[in-house]
């Protein structure tokens, strides 16, 4: 057998959707959910796969593949981000759409779940190519989106400029400016103050609340390792550093990781990352691998890059005292079991990173009303909503003696099941 084949047979792709379904099953069993409702929730309502021909700057045509998956809209219009990455595939988008249904239900937002993505490395495209790709993608899925149907937002490698092009393309099609079709827009175009920081700030609020409950140190002696230094990872690292003086000892991005046991200044690191395109080679730090970062001795481990990072093998070596999931789906179910046995608390993604969709909800409300809030109101409403969800999940976990992920699923699935029961199954 050739080396390549051997590697292929060893390196079986992990299905994020299978992992999501295992998480659902644990909660469904605990809730004694009927088989029919379980089946209902384990299917995505609509799946769109589109081909996107784009004229590149050199005049050649490249064809990209785009996805939009609507998992469920029983509680309201679908909501979920758009990801641009070479790793985007149907399995990943389905899992992310499902997690959005669960997340919005945990927090109690009037939304269903969706997700979209394009298989592309956006760093290889010029700004004009990126704009043409975004407009073509918007146009290809335009019949299934809308401010009362399905409202996209940013995710990995997409940002407020991409949301502005998205909103403009939709508005050109319907013949009127429609702010509510997308969230995460620039503030000058109906975006909400506090949206960009919302996911990282939400993580901070749940960490502070967990600190109140468990009494661990949250000061200059609290050591933190963060995987991913994008919107979520950099914001939470900076907030923990600024608000609690925490010691950020390790950070990574797609190009590599850095470590300094005496602490890394995340604000200076952000400047370095913006100049060089990566956290690597930040002065005063030592290079580390992704695995070393995840298995580092620290108080808080914050995976904030992507799904399927904490596998069974990684979990065995994890020495962090607590894990706070910034990314969606970073931990596999088999790894959860190991973390439970080791007594490591995990604040799950569907609660911990819900700050982003919560402020997206505020942006949508503001866009529909054409009345815009100040930053103080955004932050205090975000804190209020997230902490209500936190308490509900935390109390249920204590009562049922389950981990916080299962408790969060139980909250969400109960809400969804009740809504399905009240609406009935059409026809
Ligand atoms: P981003 O594109 O701004 O940043 C992603 C970061 O992860 C980058 O630093 C990238 O280099 C790094 N990365 C990618 N692959 C990696 C790997 N294999 N190893 C180490 N680092 C890697 O994306 P983001 O918006 O910060 O999203 C990060 C995660 O958080 C995703 O799972 C996303 O779904 C989730 N999330 C984002 C939001 C939001 O509001 N942006 C909300 C909820 C959840």
Tab-separated table of C-alpha atoms and ligand atoms in Angstrom:
chain	number	residue	atom	x	y	z
A	1	UNK	CA	0.000	0.000	0.000
A	2	UNK	CA	1.433	3.427	-0.973
A	3	UNK	CA	2.230	6.005	1.716
A	4	UNK	CA	-0.567	8.291	0.506
A	5	UNK	CA	-3.187	5.552	0.713
A	6	UNK	CA	-1.993	4.534	4.161
A	7	UNK	CA	-2.339	8.135	5.320
A	8	UNK	CA	-5.764	8.419	3.740
A	9	UNK	CA	-7.007	5.312	5.457
A	10	UNK	CA	-5.732	6.543	8.821
A	11	UNK	CA	-6.956	10.114	8.405
A	12	UNK	CA	-10.706	9.553	8.209
A	13	UNK	CA	-12.569	12.871	7.969
A	14	UNK	CA	-14.502	13.713	11.115
A	15	UNK	CA	-18.129	14.561	10.365
A	16	UNK	CA	-19.215	17.668	12.276
A	17	UNK	CA	-22.847	16.772	11.541
A	18	UNK	CA	-22.451	13.278	13.057
A	19	UNK	CA	-20.949	14.909	16.123
A	20	UNK	CA	-23.864	17.365	16.320
A	21	UNK	CA	-26.334	14.468	16.070
A	22	UNK	CA	-24.570	12.624	18.904
A	23	UNK	CA	-24.960	15.734	21.050
A	24	UNK	CA	-28.660	15.917	20.143
A	25	UNK	CA	-29.171	12.237	20.967
A	26	UNK	CA	-27.736	12.612	24.478
A	27	UNK	CA	-30.193	15.442	25.264
A	28	UNK	CA	-33.099	13.692	23.507
A	29	UNK	CA	-32.576	10.557	25.641
A	30	UNK	CA	-32.360	12.609	28.795
A	31	UNK	CA	-35.597	14.439	27.884
A	32	UNK	CA	-37.295	11.209	26.774
A	33	UNK	CA	-38.098	13.012	23.523
A	34	UNK	CA	-40.424	11.189	21.154
A	35	UNK	CA	-38.758	9.404	18.243
A	36	UNK	CA	-40.714	11.571	15.782
A	37	UNK	CA	-39.514	14.911	17.183
A	38	UNK	CA	-35.975	13.571	17.350
A	39	UNK	CA	-36.214	12.592	13.660
A	40	UNK	CA	-37.676	16.023	12.817
A	41	UNK	CA	-34.769	17.830	14.522
A	42	UNK	CA	-32.118	15.581	13.034
A	43	UNK	CA	-33.028	16.699	9.488
A	44	UNK	CA	-32.261	20.001	7.794
A	45	UNK	CA	-35.378	21.645	6.317
A	46	UNK	CA	-33.745	23.008	3.144
A	47	UNK	CA	-30.358	22.563	1.504
A	48	UNK	CA	-29.117	24.645	-1.415
A	49	UNK	CA	-25.909	24.028	-3.318
A	50	UNK	CA	-25.035	26.566	-5.978
A	51	UNK	CA	-22.302	26.948	-8.583
A	52	UNK	CA	-20.827	30.418	-8.712
A	53	UNK	CA	-19.001	31.385	-11.914
A	54	UNK	CA	-16.882	34.476	-11.325
A	55	UNK	CA	-14.853	36.487	-13.838
A	56	UNK	CA	-11.417	36.861	-12.272
A	57	UNK	CA	-9.216	39.928	-12.752
A	58	UNK	CA	-7.248	38.166	-15.509
A	59	UNK	CA	-10.447	37.651	-17.536
A	60	UNK	CA	-10.646	33.887	-16.841
A	61	UNK	CA	-13.757	32.303	-15.299
A	62	UNK	CA	-13.424	30.399	-12.003
A	63	UNK	CA	-16.373	28.413	-10.634
A	64	UNK	CA	-16.851	28.230	-6.859
A	65	UNK	CA	-19.361	26.186	-4.856
A	66	UNK	CA	-21.706	27.905	-2.408
A	67	UNK	CA	-24.106	26.512	0.201
A	68	UNK	CA	-27.048	27.744	2.242
A	69	UNK	CA	-28.647	25.324	4.658
A	70	UNK	CA	-31.782	26.146	6.645
A	71	UNK	CA	-32.042	23.670	9.468
A	72	UNK	CA	-35.282	24.761	11.090
A	73	UNK	CA	-37.571	27.784	11.233
A	74	UNK	CA	-40.135	26.644	13.763
A	75	UNK	CA	-39.335	29.523	16.169
A	76	UNK	CA	-38.920	32.274	13.565
A	77	UNK	CA	-36.927	33.246	10.472
A	78	UNK	CA	-33.653	31.393	9.954
A	79	UNK	CA	-30.459	33.043	11.150
A	80	UNK	CA	-26.823	32.140	10.628
A	81	UNK	CA	-23.500	33.288	9.274
A	82	UNK	CA	-21.653	32.865	6.016
A	83	UNK	CA	-18.208	31.291	6.015
A	84	UNK	CA	-15.575	31.607	3.285
A	85	UNK	CA	-12.911	28.889	3.565
A	86	UNK	CA	-11.359	26.118	1.518
A	87	UNK	CA	-12.674	23.606	4.061
A	88	UNK	CA	-16.349	24.578	3.610
A	89	UNK	CA	-18.442	21.547	2.622
A	90	UNK	CA	-22.037	20.402	2.986
A	91	UNK	CA	-21.442	18.384	6.154
A	92	UNK	CA	-19.874	21.390	7.885
A	93	UNK	CA	-22.599	23.831	6.791
A	94	UNK	CA	-25.355	21.422	7.919
A	95	UNK	CA	-23.748	21.065	11.354
A	96	UNK	CA	-23.323	24.821	11.693
A	97	UNK	CA	-26.970	25.407	10.656
A	98	UNK	CA	-28.156	22.860	13.214
A	99	UNK	CA	-26.072	24.479	15.968
A	100	UNK	CA	-27.683	27.843	15.084
A	101	UNK	CA	-31.172	26.369	15.667
A	102	UNK	CA	-30.003	25.058	19.015
A	103	UNK	CA	-28.158	28.254	19.943
A	104	UNK	CA	-31.011	30.641	19.200
A	105	UNK	CA	-33.335	28.358	21.185
A	106	UNK	CA	-30.950	28.243	24.184
A	107	UNK	CA	-30.864	32.030	24.316
A	108	UNK	CA	-34.569	32.374	23.581
A	109	UNK	CA	-34.277	34.416	20.365
A	110	UNK	CA	-37.206	34.294	17.901
A	111	UNK	CA	-35.136	32.609	15.204
A	112	UNK	CA	-34.480	29.308	13.537
A	113	UNK	CA	-31.055	28.170	12.390
A	114	UNK	CA	-29.221	28.431	9.075
A	115	UNK	CA	-25.676	28.686	7.790
A	116	UNK	CA	-23.978	29.381	4.502
A	117	UNK	CA	-20.579	29.190	3.001
A	118	UNK	CA	-18.434	29.266	-0.099
A	119	UNK	CA	-15.498	26.927	-0.688
A	120	UNK	CA	-12.791	29.494	-1.373
A	121	UNK	CA	-9.601	30.913	0.073
A	122	UNK	CA	-10.607	34.594	0.194
A	123	UNK	CA	-7.001	35.665	0.809
A	124	UNK	CA	-6.196	34.606	-2.754
A	125	UNK	CA	-8.868	36.900	-4.248
A	126	UNK	CA	-8.535	40.608	-4.982
A	127	UNK	CA	-11.102	42.940	-3.424
A	128	UNK	CA	-12.970	43.187	-6.733
A	129	UNK	CA	-13.008	39.387	-7.158
A	130	UNK	CA	-14.303	39.005	-3.605
A	131	UNK	CA	-17.053	41.514	-4.342
A	132	UNK	CA	-18.092	39.722	-7.550
A	133	UNK	CA	-18.096	36.351	-5.747
A	134	UNK	CA	-20.193	37.753	-2.871
A	135	UNK	CA	-22.724	39.366	-5.229
A	136	UNK	CA	-23.006	36.201	-7.312
A	137	UNK	CA	-23.490	34.081	-4.183
A	138	UNK	CA	-26.162	36.487	-2.870
A	139	UNK	CA	-27.929	36.409	-6.198
A	140	UNK	CA	-27.796	32.594	-6.357
A	141	UNK	CA	-29.545	32.202	-2.977
A	142	UNK	CA	-31.700	35.331	-3.177
A	143	UNK	CA	-35.059	33.539	-3.319
A	144	UNK	CA	-34.493	31.837	0.019
A	145	UNK	CA	-33.265	34.805	2.026
A	146	UNK	CA	-35.065	37.902	3.265
A	147	UNK	CA	-35.601	39.881	6.465
A	148	UNK	CA	-38.488	37.622	7.509
A	149	UNK	CA	-37.151	34.435	5.954
A	150	UNK	CA	-33.450	33.935	6.480
A	151	UNK	CA	-30.964	36.544	7.667
A	152	UNK	CA	-27.228	35.869	7.124
A	153	UNK	CA	-24.324	37.347	9.128
A	154	UNK	CA	-20.512	37.154	9.168
A	155	UNK	CA	-18.564	34.046	10.163
A	156	UNK	CA	-15.013	32.865	9.480
A	157	UNK	CA	-13.301	35.052	6.855
A	158	UNK	CA	-16.360	37.208	6.162
A	159	UNK	CA	-16.775	40.720	7.518
A	160	UNK	CA	-18.859	43.899	7.471
A	161	UNK	CA	-17.770	44.839	3.933
A	162	UNK	CA	-19.010	41.480	2.632
A	163	UNK	CA	-22.293	42.023	4.508
A	164	UNK	CA	-22.610	45.479	2.894
A	165	UNK	CA	-22.248	43.948	-0.617
A	166	UNK	CA	-24.740	41.272	0.379
A	167	UNK	CA	-27.299	43.831	1.564
A	168	UNK	CA	-26.756	45.992	-1.535
A	169	UNK	CA	-27.228	43.064	-3.940
A	170	UNK	CA	-30.441	41.968	-2.212
A	171	UNK	CA	-31.721	45.564	-2.155
A	172	UNK	CA	-31.032	45.989	-5.904
A	173	UNK	CA	-33.036	42.840	-6.580
A	174	UNK	CA	-36.115	43.801	-4.550
A	175	UNK	CA	-35.940	47.464	-5.525
A	176	UNK	CA	-35.675	48.929	-2.035
A	177	UNK	CA	-32.989	49.246	0.600
A	178	UNK	CA	-33.541	46.355	2.996
A	179	UNK	CA	-31.332	46.705	6.052
A	180	UNK	CA	-32.871	43.733	7.862
A	181	UNK	CA	-31.739	41.140	5.282
A	182	UNK	CA	-28.321	40.729	6.856
A	183	UNK	CA	-26.570	41.566	10.135
A	184	UNK	CA	-22.963	42.412	10.912
A	185	UNK	CA	-23.144	45.373	8.502
A	186	UNK	CA	-20.997	48.514	8.863
A	187	UNK	CA	-22.465	50.934	11.433
A	188	UNK	CA	-22.768	53.563	8.658
A	189	UNK	CA	-25.159	51.184	6.859
A	190	UNK	CA	-27.486	50.112	9.635
A	191	UNK	CA	-25.027	47.932	11.539
A	192	UNK	CA	-25.339	47.793	15.309
A	193	UNK	CA	-22.806	49.313	17.631
A	194	UNK	CA	-21.112	46.486	19.512
A	195	UNK	CA	-21.732	43.782	16.882
A	196	UNK	CA	-18.078	43.202	16.034
A	197	UNK	CA	-17.071	42.684	19.672
A	198	UNK	CA	-20.298	40.854	20.612
A	199	UNK	CA	-19.148	37.226	20.498
A	200	UNK	CA	-15.922	37.929	22.409
A	201	UNK	CA	-17.750	40.147	24.908
A	202	UNK	CA	-20.396	37.466	25.395
A	203	UNK	CA	-17.603	34.996	26.193
A	204	UNK	CA	-16.306	37.441	28.791
A	205	UNK	CA	-19.747	37.712	30.422
A	206	UNK	CA	-20.169	33.941	30.736
A	207	UNK	CA	-16.607	33.536	32.073
A	208	UNK	CA	-17.332	36.218	34.705
A	209	UNK	CA	-20.566	34.473	35.658
A	210	UNK	CA	-18.823	31.101	35.917
A	211	UNK	CA	-16.224	32.789	38.121
A	212	UNK	CA	-19.044	33.959	40.422
A	213	UNK	CA	-20.406	30.406	40.598
A	214	UNK	CA	-17.161	28.462	40.912
A	215	UNK	CA	-14.835	31.002	42.495
A	216	UNK	CA	-11.760	30.279	40.319
A	217	UNK	CA	-9.162	33.022	39.988
A	218	UNK	CA	-9.916	35.674	37.386
A	219	UNK	CA	-6.995	38.050	37.814
A	220	UNK	CA	-3.320	38.382	36.884
A	221	UNK	CA	-2.767	34.784	38.034
A	222	UNK	CA	-5.352	33.389	35.614
A	223	UNK	CA	-3.517	31.865	32.651
A	224	UNK	CA	-5.285	31.695	29.294
A	225	UNK	CA	-4.616	29.874	25.997
A	226	UNK	CA	-6.580	30.915	22.912
A	227	UNK	CA	-6.784	28.957	19.652
A	228	UNK	CA	-7.618	31.336	16.783
A	229	UNK	CA	-6.915	35.065	16.759
A	230	UNK	CA	-9.707	36.352	14.528
A	231	UNK	CA	-12.810	38.259	15.530
A	232	UNK	CA	-13.727	35.975	18.448
A	233	UNK	CA	-10.287	34.928	19.725
A	234	UNK	CA	-8.656	38.363	19.606
A	235	UNK	CA	-11.645	40.120	21.190
A	236	UNK	CA	-11.913	37.763	24.152
A	237	UNK	CA	-8.125	37.752	24.677
A	238	UNK	CA	-8.052	41.564	24.726
A	239	UNK	CA	-11.089	41.826	27.026
A	240	UNK	CA	-9.695	39.297	29.549
A	241	UNK	CA	-6.392	41.167	29.496
A	242	UNK	CA	-7.921	44.640	29.804
A	243	UNK	CA	-10.744	43.936	32.251
A	244	UNK	CA	-9.140	41.313	34.522
A	245	UNK	CA	-5.449	41.552	33.807
A	246	UNK	CA	-5.424	37.837	32.900
A	247	UNK	CA	-2.160	36.354	31.655
A	248	UNK	CA	-2.577	35.302	28.016
A	249	UNK	CA	0.194	32.710	27.707
A	250	UNK	CA	-0.535	31.131	24.308
A	251	UNK	CA	-2.282	32.112	21.090
A	252	UNK	CA	-2.434	30.517	17.664
A	253	UNK	CA	-3.819	31.063	14.211
A	254	UNK	CA	-3.890	29.017	11.028
A	255	UNK	CA	-0.173	29.633	10.480
A	256	UNK	CA	1.047	28.540	13.937
A	257	UNK	CA	1.113	29.242	17.657
A	258	UNK	CA	3.107	31.381	20.080
A	259	UNK	CA	3.836	31.001	23.797
A	260	UNK	CA	5.203	33.134	26.605
A	261	UNK	CA	4.737	31.934	30.203
A	262	UNK	CA	5.052	35.544	31.430
A	263	UNK	CA	2.141	36.669	29.262
A	264	UNK	CA	1.528	38.115	25.796
A	265	UNK	CA	0.100	41.604	25.284
A	266	UNK	CA	-2.862	40.860	22.956
A	267	UNK	CA	-3.240	44.500	21.920
A	268	UNK	CA	0.351	44.663	20.640
A	269	UNK	CA	-0.145	41.204	19.126
A	270	UNK	CA	-3.177	42.489	17.191
A	271	UNK	CA	-0.997	45.243	15.676
A	272	UNK	CA	1.654	42.653	14.761
A	273	UNK	CA	-0.989	40.357	13.261
A	274	UNK	CA	-2.478	43.195	11.209
A	275	UNK	CA	0.974	44.127	9.878
A	276	UNK	CA	2.271	40.612	9.152
A	277	UNK	CA	-0.935	38.615	8.596
A	278	UNK	CA	-0.229	36.198	11.473
A	279	UNK	CA	0.548	35.899	15.175
A	280	UNK	CA	3.724	33.907	14.439
A	281	UNK	CA	7.117	35.532	15.077
A	282	UNK	CA	5.698	37.919	17.672
A	283	UNK	CA	8.783	39.210	19.539
A	284	UNK	CA	9.459	37.574	22.908
A	285	UNK	CA	7.497	34.402	22.208
A	286	UNK	CA	8.387	30.807	21.446
A	287	UNK	CA	6.724	28.861	18.600
A	288	UNK	CA	4.308	26.095	19.578
A	289	UNK	CA	2.061	23.711	17.699
A	290	UNK	CA	-1.702	23.623	17.768
A	291	UNK	CA	-1.589	20.443	19.856
A	292	UNK	CA	0.796	21.995	22.371
A	293	UNK	CA	-1.552	24.955	22.740
A	294	UNK	CA	-4.608	22.786	23.310
A	295	UNK	CA	-2.781	20.618	25.855
A	296	UNK	CA	-1.105	23.492	27.675
A	297	UNK	CA	-1.211	23.843	31.446
A	298	UNK	CA	-3.560	26.810	31.923
A	299	UNK	CA	-6.685	27.961	33.750
A	300	UNK	CA	-8.817	28.804	30.711
A	301	UNK	CA	-8.586	27.210	27.293
A	302	UNK	CA	-10.564	29.063	24.645
A	303	UNK	CA	-10.888	27.281	21.291
A	304	UNK	CA	-11.912	30.092	18.931
A	305	UNK	CA	-10.919	28.772	15.505
A	306	UNK	CA	-13.097	25.995	14.120
A	307	UNK	CA	-14.921	22.719	14.733
A	308	UNK	CA	-13.489	19.234	15.516
A	309	UNK	CA	-10.365	20.519	17.302
A	310	UNK	CA	-10.682	18.744	20.669
A	311	UNK	CA	-10.613	15.096	19.677
A	312	UNK	CA	-10.454	12.127	22.027
A	313	UNK	CA	-6.680	12.048	21.715
A	314	UNK	CA	-6.300	15.782	22.389
A	315	UNK	CA	-8.747	15.619	25.327
A	316	UNK	CA	-6.623	12.967	27.056
A	317	UNK	CA	-3.753	15.457	27.283
A	318	UNK	CA	-5.751	18.578	28.164
A	319	UNK	CA	-4.521	20.201	31.366
A	320	UNK	CA	-6.709	23.333	31.319
A	321	UNK	CA	-9.012	23.793	34.313
A	322	UNK	CA	-11.896	25.071	32.208
A	323	UNK	CA	-12.779	25.251	28.503
A	324	UNK	CA	-14.850	28.077	27.070
A	325	UNK	CA	-15.920	27.391	23.492
A	326	UNK	CA	-15.641	30.455	21.272
A	327	UNK	CA	-15.721	28.385	18.081
A	328	UNK	CA	-18.728	26.378	16.974
A	329	UNK	CA	-18.391	22.638	17.548
A	330	UNK	CA	-14.743	22.518	18.651
A	331	UNK	CA	-15.227	19.454	20.890
A	332	UNK	CA	-16.157	15.943	19.810
A	333	UNK	CA	-18.649	13.943	21.879
A	334	UNK	CA	-16.050	11.276	22.715
A	335	UNK	CA	-13.758	14.059	23.964
A	336	UNK	CA	-16.581	15.464	26.107
A	337	UNK	CA	-16.777	12.150	27.966
A	338	UNK	CA	-13.058	12.326	28.752
A	339	UNK	CA	-13.306	15.949	29.893
A	340	UNK	CA	-16.247	15.020	32.149
A	341	UNK	CA	-14.204	12.228	33.716
A	342	UNK	CA	-11.314	14.608	34.292
A	343	UNK	CA	-13.688	17.089	35.960
A	344	UNK	CA	-12.962	19.847	33.417
A	345	UNK	CA	-15.899	22.238	33.087
A	346	UNK	CA	-16.856	23.188	29.534
A	347	UNK	CA	-19.002	26.226	28.788
A	348	UNK	CA	-20.457	25.013	25.492
A	349	UNK	CA	-20.442	26.946	22.221
A	350	UNK	CA	-24.240	27.153	21.976
A	351	UNK	CA	-24.236	29.244	25.146
A	352	UNK	CA	-20.753	30.755	25.348
A	353	UNK	CA	-20.548	32.216	21.825
A	354	UNK	CA	-24.215	33.226	21.554
A	355	UNK	CA	-23.300	36.902	22.038
A	356	UNK	CA	-22.805	37.262	18.280
A	357	UNK	CA	-26.270	36.132	17.273
A	358	UNK	CA	-27.798	38.049	20.180
A	359	UNK	CA	-26.395	41.376	18.968
A	360	UNK	CA	-27.286	40.332	15.407
A	361	UNK	CA	-30.833	40.050	16.717
A	362	UNK	CA	-30.548	43.598	18.137
A	363	UNK	CA	-29.248	44.806	14.769
A	364	UNK	CA	-32.171	43.181	12.970
A	365	UNK	CA	-34.671	44.744	15.406
A	366	UNK	CA	-33.005	48.162	14.976
A	367	UNK	CA	-33.060	47.777	11.172
A	368	UNK	CA	-36.747	46.874	11.129
A	369	UNK	CA	-37.619	49.806	13.398
A	370	UNK	CA	-35.087	52.253	11.931
A	371	UNK	CA	-34.250	53.296	15.456
A	372	UNK	CA	-30.679	52.759	16.625
A	373	UNK	CA	-29.393	52.071	20.122
A	374	UNK	CA	-26.287	53.406	21.866
A	375	UNK	CA	-23.421	51.065	22.822
A	376	UNK	CA	-24.364	51.044	26.491
A	377	UNK	CA	-27.828	49.716	25.705
A	378	UNK	CA	-26.423	47.029	23.378
A	379	UNK	CA	-23.962	45.820	26.011
A	380	UNK	CA	-26.420	45.824	28.900
A	381	UNK	CA	-29.134	44.011	26.885
A	382	UNK	CA	-26.531	41.485	25.704
A	383	UNK	CA	-25.418	40.830	29.261
A	384	UNK	CA	-28.984	40.524	30.509
A	385	UNK	CA	-30.062	38.034	27.829
A	386	UNK	CA	-26.897	35.907	27.995
A	387	UNK	CA	-26.929	35.678	31.763
A	388	UNK	CA	-30.581	34.614	31.874
A	389	UNK	CA	-29.637	31.806	29.459
A	390	UNK	CA	-26.535	30.996	31.509
A	391	UNK	CA	-28.535	30.644	34.745
A	392	UNK	CA	-31.142	28.449	33.101
A	393	UNK	CA	-28.469	26.129	31.707
A	394	UNK	CA	-26.315	26.132	34.843
A	395	UNK	CA	-29.252	25.389	37.164
A	396	UNK	CA	-30.518	22.588	34.944
A	397	UNK	CA	-27.039	21.052	34.782
A	398	UNK	CA	-26.874	21.033	38.590
A	399	UNK	CA	-30.408	19.676	38.954
A	400	UNK	CA	-30.039	16.906	36.364
A	401	UNK	CA	-26.378	16.203	37.168
A	402	UNK	CA	-25.364	16.566	33.527
A	403	UNK	CA	-22.663	18.690	31.928
A	404	UNK	CA	-23.496	22.182	30.649
A	405	UNK	CA	-23.600	21.070	27.014
A	406	UNK	CA	-26.301	18.504	27.680
A	407	UNK	CA	-28.184	20.994	29.867
A	408	UNK	CA	-28.028	23.646	27.110
A	409	UNK	CA	-29.316	21.121	24.563
A	410	UNK	CA	-32.101	20.162	26.942
A	411	UNK	CA	-33.200	23.807	27.243
A	412	UNK	CA	-33.090	24.280	23.463
A	413	UNK	CA	-34.698	20.993	22.453
A	414	UNK	CA	-37.541	21.499	24.964
A	415	UNK	CA	-38.265	24.907	23.409
A	416	UNK	CA	-38.182	23.528	19.885
A	417	UNK	CA	-40.324	20.515	20.801
A	418	UNK	CA	-42.914	22.752	22.468
A	419	UNK	CA	-43.068	25.021	19.408
A	420	UNK	CA	-43.485	22.029	17.087
A	421	UNK	CA	-46.248	20.652	19.300
A	422	UNK	CA	-48.099	24.007	19.392
A	423	UNK	CA	-47.786	24.593	15.655
A	424	UNK	CA	-48.564	20.998	14.727
A	425	UNK	CA	-47.123	19.238	11.713
A	426	UNK	CA	-48.441	20.605	8.416
A	427	UNK	CA	-50.738	19.523	6.794
B	1	LIG	P1	-12.137	34.714	11.881
B	1	LIG	O1	-12.039	34.351	10.466
B	1	LIG	O2	-12.205	36.142	12.275
B	1	LIG	O3	-10.902	34.044	12.694
B	1	LIG	C1	-10.607	32.692	12.674
B	1	LIG	C2	-9.246	32.492	13.337
B	1	LIG	O4	-8.979	31.098	13.468
B	1	LIG	C3	-8.101	33.074	12.525
B	1	LIG	O5	-7.119	33.602	13.399
B	1	LIG	C4	-7.549	31.845	11.787
B	1	LIG	O6	-6.198	31.995	11.385
B	1	LIG	C5	-7.703	30.816	12.898
B	1	LIG	N1	-7.697	29.433	12.435
B	1	LIG	C6	-8.368	28.884	11.396
B	1	LIG	N2	-8.075	27.572	11.295
B	1	LIG	C7	-7.219	27.303	12.308
B	1	LIG	C8	-6.548	26.142	12.751
B	1	LIG	N3	-6.713	24.981	12.101
B	1	LIG	N4	-5.739	26.228	13.845
B	1	LIG	C9	-5.565	27.389	14.506
B	1	LIG	N5	-6.170	28.523	14.124
B	1	LIG	C10	-6.977	28.486	13.049
B	1	LIG	O7	-13.387	33.899	12.457
B	1	LIG	P2	-14.263	34.212	13.739
B	1	LIG	O8	-15.432	35.011	13.317
B	1	LIG	O9	-13.379	34.672	14.845
B	1	LIG	O10	-14.830	32.738	14.040
B	1	LIG	C11	-14.068	31.792	14.784
B	1	LIG	C12	-14.998	30.700	15.276
B	1	LIG	O11	-16.020	31.286	16.078
B	1	LIG	C13	-15.746	29.912	14.179
B	1	LIG	O12	-15.958	28.598	14.643
B	1	LIG	C14	-17.081	30.633	14.107
B	1	LIG	O13	-18.095	29.807	13.592
B	1	LIG	C15	-17.293	30.934	15.571
B	1	LIG	N6	-18.241	32.022	15.844
B	1	LIG	C16	-18.046	33.267	15.323
B	1	LIG	C17	-18.961	34.271	15.631
B	1	LIG	C18	-18.773	35.678	15.161
B	1	LIG	O14	-19.581	36.536	15.539
B	1	LIG	N7	-17.760	35.985	14.371
B	1	LIG	C19	-20.068	33.987	16.432
B	1	LIG	C20	-20.215	32.706	16.960
B	1	LIG	C21	-19.287	31.735	16.662
